[in-house]
Short mmCIF file of C-alpha atoms in Angstrom, two decimals:
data_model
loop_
_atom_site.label_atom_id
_atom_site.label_comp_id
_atom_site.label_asym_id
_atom_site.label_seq_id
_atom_site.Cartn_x
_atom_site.Cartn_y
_atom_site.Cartn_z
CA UNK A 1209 51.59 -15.00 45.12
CA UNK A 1210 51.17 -16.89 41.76
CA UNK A 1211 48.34 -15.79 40.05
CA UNK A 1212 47.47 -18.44 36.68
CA UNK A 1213 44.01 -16.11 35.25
CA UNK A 1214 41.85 -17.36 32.33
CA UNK A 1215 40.40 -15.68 29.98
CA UNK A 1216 36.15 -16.99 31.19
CA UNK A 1217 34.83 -18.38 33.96
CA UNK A 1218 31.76 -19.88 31.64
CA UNK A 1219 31.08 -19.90 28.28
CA UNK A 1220 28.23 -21.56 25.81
CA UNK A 1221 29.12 -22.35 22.55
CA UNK A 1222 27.50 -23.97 19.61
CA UNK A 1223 28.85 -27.67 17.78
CA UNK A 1224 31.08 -26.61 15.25
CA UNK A 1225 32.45 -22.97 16.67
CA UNK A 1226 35.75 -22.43 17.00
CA UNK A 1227 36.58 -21.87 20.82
CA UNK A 1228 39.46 -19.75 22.32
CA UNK A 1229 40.38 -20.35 25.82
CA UNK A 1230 43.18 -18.05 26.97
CA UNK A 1231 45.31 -18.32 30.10
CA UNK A 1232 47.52 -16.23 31.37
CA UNK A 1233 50.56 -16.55 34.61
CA UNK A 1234 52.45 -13.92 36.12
CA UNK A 1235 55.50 -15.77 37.24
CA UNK A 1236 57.19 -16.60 34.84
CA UNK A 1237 57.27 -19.81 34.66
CA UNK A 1238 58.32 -22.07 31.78
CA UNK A 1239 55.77 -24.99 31.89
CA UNK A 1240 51.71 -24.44 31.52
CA UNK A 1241 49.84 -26.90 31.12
CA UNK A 1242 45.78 -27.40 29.82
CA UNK A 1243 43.18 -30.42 31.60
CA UNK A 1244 39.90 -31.02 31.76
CA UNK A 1245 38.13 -31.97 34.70
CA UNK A 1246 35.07 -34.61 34.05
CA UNK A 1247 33.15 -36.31 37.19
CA UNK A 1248 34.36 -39.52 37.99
CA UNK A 1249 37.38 -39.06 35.46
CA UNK A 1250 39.26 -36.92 37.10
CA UNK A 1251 42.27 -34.20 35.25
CA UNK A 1252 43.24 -35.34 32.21
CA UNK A 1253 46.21 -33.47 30.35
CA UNK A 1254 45.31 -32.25 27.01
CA UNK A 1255 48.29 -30.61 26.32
CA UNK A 1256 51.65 -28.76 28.18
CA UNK A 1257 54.42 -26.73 26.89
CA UNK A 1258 57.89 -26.32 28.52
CA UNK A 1259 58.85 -22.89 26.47
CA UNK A 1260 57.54 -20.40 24.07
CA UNK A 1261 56.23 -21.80 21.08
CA UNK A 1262 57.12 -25.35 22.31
CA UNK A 1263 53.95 -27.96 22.82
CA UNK A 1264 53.26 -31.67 23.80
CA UNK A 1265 50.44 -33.65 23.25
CA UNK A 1266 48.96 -34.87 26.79
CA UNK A 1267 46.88 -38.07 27.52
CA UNK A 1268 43.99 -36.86 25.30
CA UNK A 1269 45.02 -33.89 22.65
CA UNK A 1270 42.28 -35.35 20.09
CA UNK A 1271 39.94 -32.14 19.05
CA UNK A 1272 42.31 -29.51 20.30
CA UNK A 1273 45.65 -27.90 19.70
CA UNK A 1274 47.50 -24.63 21.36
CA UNK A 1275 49.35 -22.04 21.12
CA UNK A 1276 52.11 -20.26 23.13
CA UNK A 1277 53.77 -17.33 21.58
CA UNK A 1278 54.24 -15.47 24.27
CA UNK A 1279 55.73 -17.01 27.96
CA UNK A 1280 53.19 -15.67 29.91
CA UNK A 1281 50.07 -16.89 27.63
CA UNK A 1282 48.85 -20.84 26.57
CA UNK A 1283 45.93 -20.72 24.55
CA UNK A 1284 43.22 -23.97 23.97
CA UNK A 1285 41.45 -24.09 20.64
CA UNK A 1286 38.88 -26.32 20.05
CA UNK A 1287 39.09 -26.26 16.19
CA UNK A 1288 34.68 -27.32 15.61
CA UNK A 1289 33.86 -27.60 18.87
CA UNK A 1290 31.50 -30.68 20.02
CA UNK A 1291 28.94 -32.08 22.85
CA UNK A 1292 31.66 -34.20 24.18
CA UNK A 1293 34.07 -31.16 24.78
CA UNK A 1294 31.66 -30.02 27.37
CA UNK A 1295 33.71 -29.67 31.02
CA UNK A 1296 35.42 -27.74 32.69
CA UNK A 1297 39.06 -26.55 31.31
CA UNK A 1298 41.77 -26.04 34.03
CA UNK A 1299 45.15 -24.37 32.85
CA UNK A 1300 48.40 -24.41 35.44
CA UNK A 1301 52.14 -23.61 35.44
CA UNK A 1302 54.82 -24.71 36.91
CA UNK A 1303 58.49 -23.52 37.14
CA UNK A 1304 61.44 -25.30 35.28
CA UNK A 1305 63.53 -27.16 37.96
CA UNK A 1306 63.00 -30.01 40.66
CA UNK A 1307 59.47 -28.04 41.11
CA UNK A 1308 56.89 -30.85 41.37
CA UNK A 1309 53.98 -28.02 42.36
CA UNK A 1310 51.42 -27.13 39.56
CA UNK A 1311 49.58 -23.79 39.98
CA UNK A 1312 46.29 -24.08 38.68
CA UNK A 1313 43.68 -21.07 37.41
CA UNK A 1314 40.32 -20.59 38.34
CA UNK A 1315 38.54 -22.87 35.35
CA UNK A 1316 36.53 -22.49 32.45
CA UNK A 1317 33.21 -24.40 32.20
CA UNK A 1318 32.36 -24.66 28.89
CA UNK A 1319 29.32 -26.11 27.40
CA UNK A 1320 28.52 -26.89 24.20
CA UNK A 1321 25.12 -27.29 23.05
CA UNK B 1380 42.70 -50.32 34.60
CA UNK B 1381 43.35 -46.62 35.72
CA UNK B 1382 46.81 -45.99 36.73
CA UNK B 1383 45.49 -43.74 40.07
CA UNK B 1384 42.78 -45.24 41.97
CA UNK B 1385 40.70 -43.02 44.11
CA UNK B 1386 38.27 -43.55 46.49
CA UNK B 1387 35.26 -41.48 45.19
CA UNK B 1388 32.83 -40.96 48.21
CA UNK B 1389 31.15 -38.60 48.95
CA UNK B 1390 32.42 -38.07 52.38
CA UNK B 1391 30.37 -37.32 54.80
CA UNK B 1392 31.60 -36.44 58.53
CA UNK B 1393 30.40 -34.34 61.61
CA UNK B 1394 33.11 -31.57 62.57
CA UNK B 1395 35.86 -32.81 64.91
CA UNK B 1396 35.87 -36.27 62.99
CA UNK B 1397 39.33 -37.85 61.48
CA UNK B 1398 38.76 -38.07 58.24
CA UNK B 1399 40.84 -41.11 55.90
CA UNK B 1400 41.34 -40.31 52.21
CA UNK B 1401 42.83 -42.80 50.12
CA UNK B 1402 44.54 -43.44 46.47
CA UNK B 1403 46.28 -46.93 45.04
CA UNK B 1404 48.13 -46.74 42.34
CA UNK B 1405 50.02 -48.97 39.84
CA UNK B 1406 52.83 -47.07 38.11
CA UNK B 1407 56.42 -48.11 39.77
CA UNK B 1408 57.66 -45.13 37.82
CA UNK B 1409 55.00 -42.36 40.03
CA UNK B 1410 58.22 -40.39 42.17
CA UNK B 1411 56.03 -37.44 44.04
CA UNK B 1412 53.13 -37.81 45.34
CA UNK B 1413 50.75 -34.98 46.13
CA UNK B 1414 47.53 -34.08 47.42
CA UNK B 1415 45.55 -30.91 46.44
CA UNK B 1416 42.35 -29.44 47.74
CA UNK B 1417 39.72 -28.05 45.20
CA UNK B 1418 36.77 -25.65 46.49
CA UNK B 1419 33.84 -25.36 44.67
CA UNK B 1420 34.13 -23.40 41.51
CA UNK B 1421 38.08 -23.26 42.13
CA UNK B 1422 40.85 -24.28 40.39
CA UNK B 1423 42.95 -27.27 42.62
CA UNK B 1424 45.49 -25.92 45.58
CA UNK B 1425 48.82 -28.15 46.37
CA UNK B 1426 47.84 -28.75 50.08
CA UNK B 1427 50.77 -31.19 50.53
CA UNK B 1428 54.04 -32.82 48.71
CA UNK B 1429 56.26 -35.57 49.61
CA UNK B 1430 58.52 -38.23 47.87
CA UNK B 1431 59.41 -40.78 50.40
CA UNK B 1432 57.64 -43.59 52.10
CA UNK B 1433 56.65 -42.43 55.85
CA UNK B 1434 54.31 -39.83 57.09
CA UNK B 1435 54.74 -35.69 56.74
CA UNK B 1436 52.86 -33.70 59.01
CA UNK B 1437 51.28 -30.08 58.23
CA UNK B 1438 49.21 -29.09 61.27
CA UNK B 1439 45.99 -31.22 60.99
CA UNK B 1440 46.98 -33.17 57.62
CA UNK B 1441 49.35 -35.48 57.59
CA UNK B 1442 50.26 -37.39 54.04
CA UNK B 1443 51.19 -41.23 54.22
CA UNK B 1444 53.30 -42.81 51.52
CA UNK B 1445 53.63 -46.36 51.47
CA UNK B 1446 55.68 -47.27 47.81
CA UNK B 1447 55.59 -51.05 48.75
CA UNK B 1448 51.90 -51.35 48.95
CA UNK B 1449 51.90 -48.70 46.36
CA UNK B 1450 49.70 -46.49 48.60
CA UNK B 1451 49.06 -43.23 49.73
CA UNK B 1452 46.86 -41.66 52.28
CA UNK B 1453 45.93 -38.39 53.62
CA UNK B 1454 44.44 -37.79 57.06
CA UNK B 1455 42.74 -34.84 58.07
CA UNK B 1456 42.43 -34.65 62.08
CA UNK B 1457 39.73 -32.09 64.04
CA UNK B 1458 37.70 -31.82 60.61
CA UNK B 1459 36.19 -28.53 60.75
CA UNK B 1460 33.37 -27.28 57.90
CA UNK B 1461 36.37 -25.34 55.78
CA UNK B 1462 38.13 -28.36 54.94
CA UNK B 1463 34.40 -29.28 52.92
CA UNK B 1464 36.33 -29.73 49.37
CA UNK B 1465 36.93 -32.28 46.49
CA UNK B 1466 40.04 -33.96 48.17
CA UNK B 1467 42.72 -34.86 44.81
CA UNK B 1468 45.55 -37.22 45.09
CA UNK B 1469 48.55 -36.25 42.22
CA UNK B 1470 51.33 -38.46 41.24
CA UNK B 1471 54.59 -37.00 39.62
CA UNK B 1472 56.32 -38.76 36.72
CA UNK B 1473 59.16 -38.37 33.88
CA UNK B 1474 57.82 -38.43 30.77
CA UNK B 1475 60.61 -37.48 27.88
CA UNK B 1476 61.90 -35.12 29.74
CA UNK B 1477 59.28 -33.42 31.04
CA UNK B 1478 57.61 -34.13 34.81
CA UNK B 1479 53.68 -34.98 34.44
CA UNK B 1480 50.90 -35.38 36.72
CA UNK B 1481 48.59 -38.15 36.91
CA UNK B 1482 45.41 -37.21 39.01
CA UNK B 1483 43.14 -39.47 40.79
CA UNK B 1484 39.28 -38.79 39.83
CA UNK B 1485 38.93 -37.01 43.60
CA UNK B 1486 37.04 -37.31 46.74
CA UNK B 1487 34.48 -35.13 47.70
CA UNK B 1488 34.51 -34.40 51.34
CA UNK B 1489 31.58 -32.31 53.44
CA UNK B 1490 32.12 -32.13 57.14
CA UNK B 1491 29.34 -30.97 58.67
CA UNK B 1492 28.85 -28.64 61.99
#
């Protein structure tokens, strides 16, 4: 079974802390992705990265950046974070190939106060 | 205009009902279309694939592709209380040279016993 873990299930931060949100896959898989999930919105892709240390900006990468030094592991850093990064953060991976099929963690619902 | 349009509900239906979900979108270049499942407090589940115009059956879901009309359905017969979920349609694309997803905003569907 694919297991994609991250790091918190919630967390409250304050406007202008740096956030960390870690994920981590266990199948080696080349792609992982980072959304966010807002009502009425829908996923939107922050950012994805096809190999180590490799990264693409997604629809809406504004206020964020990553980091993958390791295969397994994509981190999300909200440099200051603000009220309008509150939502929930859903990571997934996918293998390289003619895979179409995202496996997605758990989520993080963040709010920032 | 949003590239994926969803129909938002809610949905509500008594158990046994057939239950209609439905996304339109406008992207010629969308290749695989998809439709995950998302529990509350979960992370989204692929609950079915396909990449052709026609219907693919999976037990009590089939998935309807119709690229002309550029629609897609997903029909759940015998509705029974599990299948209570936030219903997400997911359309595949090439972007670079990497495969995206573009999600629809999501249906949320209680069937009640």
């Amino acid at each position: 079974d694919v297991k994609v873990t991250q790091s918190s299930r919630y967390l409250v931060k304050r406007t202008g802390e740096k956030v960390f949100l870690e994920c981590v896959q266990d199948m080696d898989h080349e792609n992982m992705f980072w959304y966010r999930q807002d009502p009425g919105l829908g996923l939107r892709l922050i950012y994805f990265s096809y190999d180590v240390k490799m990264k693409e900006k997604g629809d809406i990468p504004e206020g964020y950046s990553v980091s993958r030094e390791k295969k397994e592991r994509f981190s999300l850093i909200l440099e200051s974070a603000s009220t309008n990064q509150t939502s929930m953060y859903l990571c997934a991976s996918r293998p390289s190939g003619r895979s179409e099929t995202q496996y997605f963690g758990p989520g993080t619902r963040l709010l920032v106060l | 205009q949003k590239e994926v349009e969803q129909d938002p509900g809610p949905l509500s239906v008594p158990e046994g009902a057939i239950v209609s979900l439905n996304c339109t979108y406008s992207n010629s270049a969308f290749q695989y279309f998809m439709w995950y499942r998302q529990y509350s407090r979960k992370g989204p589940e692929l609950l079915m694939y396909t990449y052709s115009s026609g219907n693919k059956e999976d037990g009590r879901f089939t998935a309807q592709v119709d690229k002309s009309s550029k629609y897609i359905s997903l029909f759940i017969r015998d509705s029974q209380p599990s299948d209570s979920a936030t219903y997400l349609c997911a359309m595949s694309y090439l972007s670079g040279s990497a495969r995206q997803l573009t999600f629809g905003s999501g249906t949320q569907l209680t069937v009640l016993p």
